[in-house]
CSV table of C-alpha atoms and ligand atoms in Angstrom, one decimal:
chain,number,residue,atom,x,y,z
A,1,MET,CA,1.7,18.6,3.6
A,2,ALA,CA,-1.8,16.9,3.8
A,3,ILE,CA,-2.5,13.7,5.7
A,4,ARG,CA,-5.4,12.0,4.9
A,5,GLU,CA,-7.6,9.6,7.0
A,6,ILE,CA,-6.4,5.8,6.5
A,7,LEU,CA,-9.8,3.5,6.2
A,8,ILE,CA,-9.9,0.5,8.5
A,9,TRP,CA,-10.9,-2.6,7.3
A,10,PRO,CA,-13.3,-3.9,6.5
A,11,ASP,CA,-14.3,-0.5,5.3
A,12,PRO,CA,-16.4,-1.2,2.0
A,13,GLN,CA,-14.2,1.4,-0.1
A,14,LEU,CA,-11.1,-1.1,0.7
A,15,LEU,CA,-13.2,-4.0,-1.0
A,16,LYS,CA,-13.3,-2.2,-4.4
A,17,VAL,CA,-11.6,-2.6,-7.7
A,18,SER,CA,-10.1,0.8,-8.5
A,19,LYS,CA,-10.3,2.5,-11.9
A,20,PRO,CA,-7.1,3.4,-14.2
A,21,ILE,CA,-5.6,6.9,-14.1
A,22,VAL,CA,-6.3,8.7,-17.2
A,23,LEU,CA,-3.5,10.7,-18.5
A,24,ASN,CA,-4.0,14.5,-20.0
A,25,ALA,CA,-4.4,14.5,-23.6
A,26,ASP,CA,-0.7,15.8,-23.9
A,27,GLY,CA,0.3,12.9,-21.8
A,28,SER,CA,0.9,14.3,-18.5
A,29,VAL,CA,-0.3,13.4,-15.4
A,30,PRO,CA,-3.3,15.4,-14.2
A,31,ASP,CA,-2.9,17.8,-11.3
A,32,ASP,CA,-5.2,16.2,-8.9
A,33,VAL,CA,-3.5,12.8,-9.3
A,34,LYS,CA,-0.1,14.3,-8.4
A,35,VAL,CA,-1.6,16.0,-5.4
A,36,LEU,CA,-2.9,12.6,-4.4
A,37,VAL,CA,0.5,11.0,-4.7
A,38,LYS,CA,2.0,13.7,-2.4
A,39,ASP,CA,-0.7,13.1,0.0
A,40,LEU,CA,-0.3,9.4,-0.1
A,41,PHE,CA,3.4,9.8,0.8
A,42,ASP,CA,2.7,12.1,3.6
A,43,THR,CA,0.2,10.1,5.1
A,44,MET,CA,2.4,7.0,4.8
A,45,TYR,CA,5.3,8.4,6.4
A,46,ASP,CA,3.0,9.9,9.2
A,47,ALA,CA,1.9,6.6,9.9
A,48,ASP,CA,5.4,4.8,9.4
A,49,GLY,CA,4.3,2.4,6.7
A,50,VAL,CA,6.6,1.0,3.7
A,51,GLY,CA,3.6,1.6,1.4
A,52,LEU,CA,0.1,2.9,0.7
A,53,ALA,CA,-2.7,2.5,-1.8
A,54,ALA,CA,-5.1,5.3,-3.0
A,55,PRO,CA,-8.1,3.1,-1.8
A,56,GLN,CA,-6.7,2.9,1.7
A,57,VAL,CA,-7.6,6.7,1.8
A,58,GLY,CA,-10.9,6.5,0.1
A,59,VAL,CA,-9.8,7.3,-3.5
A,60,LEU,CA,-10.6,4.5,-6.1
A,61,GLN,CA,-7.8,5.1,-8.3
A,62,ARG,CA,-4.8,2.8,-9.3
A,63,VAL,CA,-1.8,4.6,-7.5
A,64,VAL,CA,0.3,3.0,-5.0
A,65,VAL,CA,3.4,4.3,-3.1
A,66,VAL,CA,6.2,2.6,-1.6
A,67,ASP,CA,9.0,3.3,0.3
A,68,ILE,CA,10.7,0.2,2.0
A,69,ARG,CA,13.3,2.8,3.8
A,70,ALA,CA,11.0,2.7,6.8
A,71,TYR,CA,11.5,-1.0,7.5
A,72,GLU,CA,15.3,-0.3,7.5
A,73,SER,CA,15.1,2.8,9.9
A,74,ASN,CA,16.5,2.7,13.3
A,75,ASP,CA,14.9,2.2,16.7
A,76,GLU,CA,13.6,5.6,17.2
A,77,GLY,CA,11.9,5.4,14.0
A,78,ASN,CA,13.8,7.7,11.9
A,79,ARG,CA,14.2,7.0,8.3
A,80,ALA,CA,17.6,5.9,7.7
A,81,GLU,CA,19.3,7.8,5.0
A,82,ILE,CA,20.5,4.7,2.8
A,83,PRO,CA,23.3,6.0,0.5
A,84,SER,CA,22.9,3.3,-2.1
A,85,GLY,CA,19.2,4.4,-2.3
A,86,ASP,CA,16.2,2.4,-2.9
A,87,PRO,CA,14.1,5.5,-3.6
A,88,PRO,CA,10.5,6.2,-2.8
A,89,ILE,CA,8.4,5.3,-5.7
A,90,ALA,CA,4.9,6.2,-7.1
A,91,LEU,CA,3.4,3.9,-9.7
A,92,LEU,CA,0.3,4.8,-11.6
A,93,ASN,CA,-1.5,1.7,-13.5
A,94,PRO,CA,0.8,-1.0,-12.3
A,95,VAL,CA,0.7,-4.3,-13.7
A,96,PHE,CA,2.9,-7.3,-13.1
A,97,SER,CA,4.5,-8.6,-16.1
A,98,ASP,CA,6.5,-11.3,-14.2
A,99,LYS,CA,6.6,-13.0,-10.9
A,100,SER,CA,8.9,-15.8,-9.8
A,101,GLY,CA,9.9,-17.9,-6.7
A,102,LYS,CA,8.1,-17.8,-3.2
A,103,LEU,CA,8.8,-15.7,-0.3
A,104,GLU,CA,7.0,-16.0,3.1
A,105,TRP,CA,6.6,-12.5,4.9
A,106,GLU,CA,4.9,-11.6,8.2
A,107,GLU,CA,2.8,-8.6,6.7
A,108,GLY,CA,1.1,-5.9,8.3
A,109,CYS,CA,-1.0,-3.1,6.7
A,110,LEU,CA,-1.9,0.5,7.7
A,111,SER,CA,-5.4,-0.4,7.3
A,112,VAL,CA,-5.4,-3.3,9.7
A,113,PRO,CA,-3.7,-1.5,12.6
A,114,ASN,CA,-1.3,-3.6,15.0
A,115,GLU,CA,-2.2,-7.0,13.1
A,116,THR,CA,0.2,-9.0,11.1
A,117,GLY,CA,-0.5,-12.6,8.9
A,118,LEU,CA,2.1,-14.7,7.3
A,119,VAL,CA,1.6,-14.3,3.5
A,120,THR,CA,3.4,-16.0,0.8
A,121,ARG,CA,4.3,-13.8,-2.2
A,122,ALA,CA,6.3,-14.1,-5.4
A,123,ALA,CA,10.1,-13.5,-4.1
A,124,ARG,CA,10.9,-11.7,-7.3
A,125,CYS,CA,8.4,-9.4,-9.6
A,126,ARG,CA,8.6,-7.0,-12.5
A,127,VAL,CA,6.0,-4.0,-12.6
A,128,ASP,CA,5.1,-2.0,-15.6
A,129,TYR,CA,3.6,1.2,-14.8
A,130,VAL,CA,3.2,4.9,-15.4
A,131,ASP,CA,5.6,7.5,-13.5
A,132,LEU,CA,4.9,11.1,-12.6
A,133,ASP,CA,5.9,12.3,-15.8
A,134,GLY,CA,3.3,10.2,-17.5
A,135,LYS,CA,6.2,7.9,-18.9
A,136,PRO,CA,5.9,4.1,-19.1
A,137,GLN,CA,8.6,2.6,-16.8
A,138,THR,CA,9.4,-1.0,-15.5
A,139,ILE,CA,10.6,-2.0,-12.2
A,140,GLU,CA,12.4,-5.3,-10.8
A,141,ALA,CA,12.2,-6.1,-7.2
A,142,GLU,CA,13.0,-8.9,-4.8
A,143,GLY,CA,12.7,-9.3,-1.2
A,144,LEU,CA,10.6,-6.7,1.0
A,145,LYS,CA,10.1,-4.5,-2.2
A,146,SER,CA,8.7,-7.3,-4.1
A,147,VAL,CA,6.4,-8.1,-0.9
A,148,ALA,CA,5.5,-4.7,-0.7
A,149,LEU,CA,4.6,-4.0,-4.3
A,150,GLN,CA,2.4,-7.1,-4.5
A,151,HIS,CA,0.7,-6.0,-1.4
A,152,GLU,CA,-0.3,-2.3,-2.6
A,153,CYS,CA,-1.2,-3.6,-5.8
A,154,ASP,CA,-3.8,-6.0,-4.0
A,155,HIS,CA,-5.3,-3.0,-2.6
A,156,LEU,CA,-6.2,-1.7,-6.1
A,157,GLU,CA,-8.3,-5.3,-6.7
A,158,GLY,CA,-9.9,-4.7,-3.2
A,159,LYS,CA,-7.7,-7.4,-1.7
A,160,LEU,CA,-6.0,-7.1,1.7
A,161,PHE,CA,-3.4,-9.5,3.4
A,162,VAL,CA,-6.1,-10.7,5.5
A,163,ASP,CA,-7.8,-12.4,2.5
A,164,TYR,CA,-4.9,-15.0,2.4
A,165,LEU,CA,-5.1,-15.8,6.2
A,166,SER,CA,-7.3,-18.9,7.6
A,167,PRO,CA,-10.9,-17.9,8.0
A,168,LEU,CA,-10.6,-18.0,11.8
A,169,LYS,CA,-7.5,-15.6,12.2
A,170,ARG,CA,-9.2,-13.4,9.5
A,171,SER,CA,-12.6,-13.3,11.6
A,172,VAL,CA,-10.5,-12.5,14.9
A,173,ILE,CA,-8.8,-9.8,13.4
A,174,LYS,CA,-11.9,-8.5,11.7
A,175,ARG,CA,-13.8,-8.4,15.3
A,176,LYS,CA,-10.5,-6.4,16.6
A,177,MET,CA,-10.9,-3.9,13.9
A,178,LEU,CA,-14.6,-3.5,14.2
A,179,LYS,CA,-13.9,-2.5,17.8
A,180,LEU,CA,-11.2,-0.1,17.0
A,181,LYS,CA,-13.6,1.6,14.6
A,182,ALA,CA,-16.2,1.9,17.0
A,183,GLN,CA,-13.8,3.5,19.4
A,184,ARG,CA,-12.5,5.8,16.8
A,185,ASP,CA,-16.0,6.8,16.2
A,186,ASP,CA,-16.7,7.4,19.8
A,187,ASP,CA,-13.5,9.4,20.1
A,188,GLU,CA,-14.5,11.9,17.4
A,189,GLY,CA,-17.8,12.3,19.3
B,1,LIG,NI1,-1.9,-3.0,2.9
């Protein structure tokens, strides 16, 4: 289990566009990408998030992981075992092939700790992606899962939820994050 450091906005790495994953000649997923996916899950679970994108750990590759079960977990923060199964998912090179409807959600982000903001997203979406076997797949989502997929894929374009907020709210959050970063740097000596 490897937990990577989550970058805090406005770290410059978070503002860059990530590069597509290139599969091996035999169509399989490179080992370093598989390790990255595992680390993203470990890091996301450690931080109690519902999603994480590779650029958030400083890797500019088009990889995101989503597991909305954290949101449905109980008060102790335990991940509920949801029998109907909305399994954790890793998406390589995700591309939206459809979006419809509108949904407002009070979003947060592991790169913007303790802050939230109201963002309007598509209520439903369809995403084409490559799975960990190197196979093309399509997923359809609505509600929180739709929101999470759009939020995480935004990270691959160097975009965060704060970019949807008013300039005032954004600058207030930015000041708090710069303070938080300075505190962390101090703590690390
Ligand atoms: Ni985020």
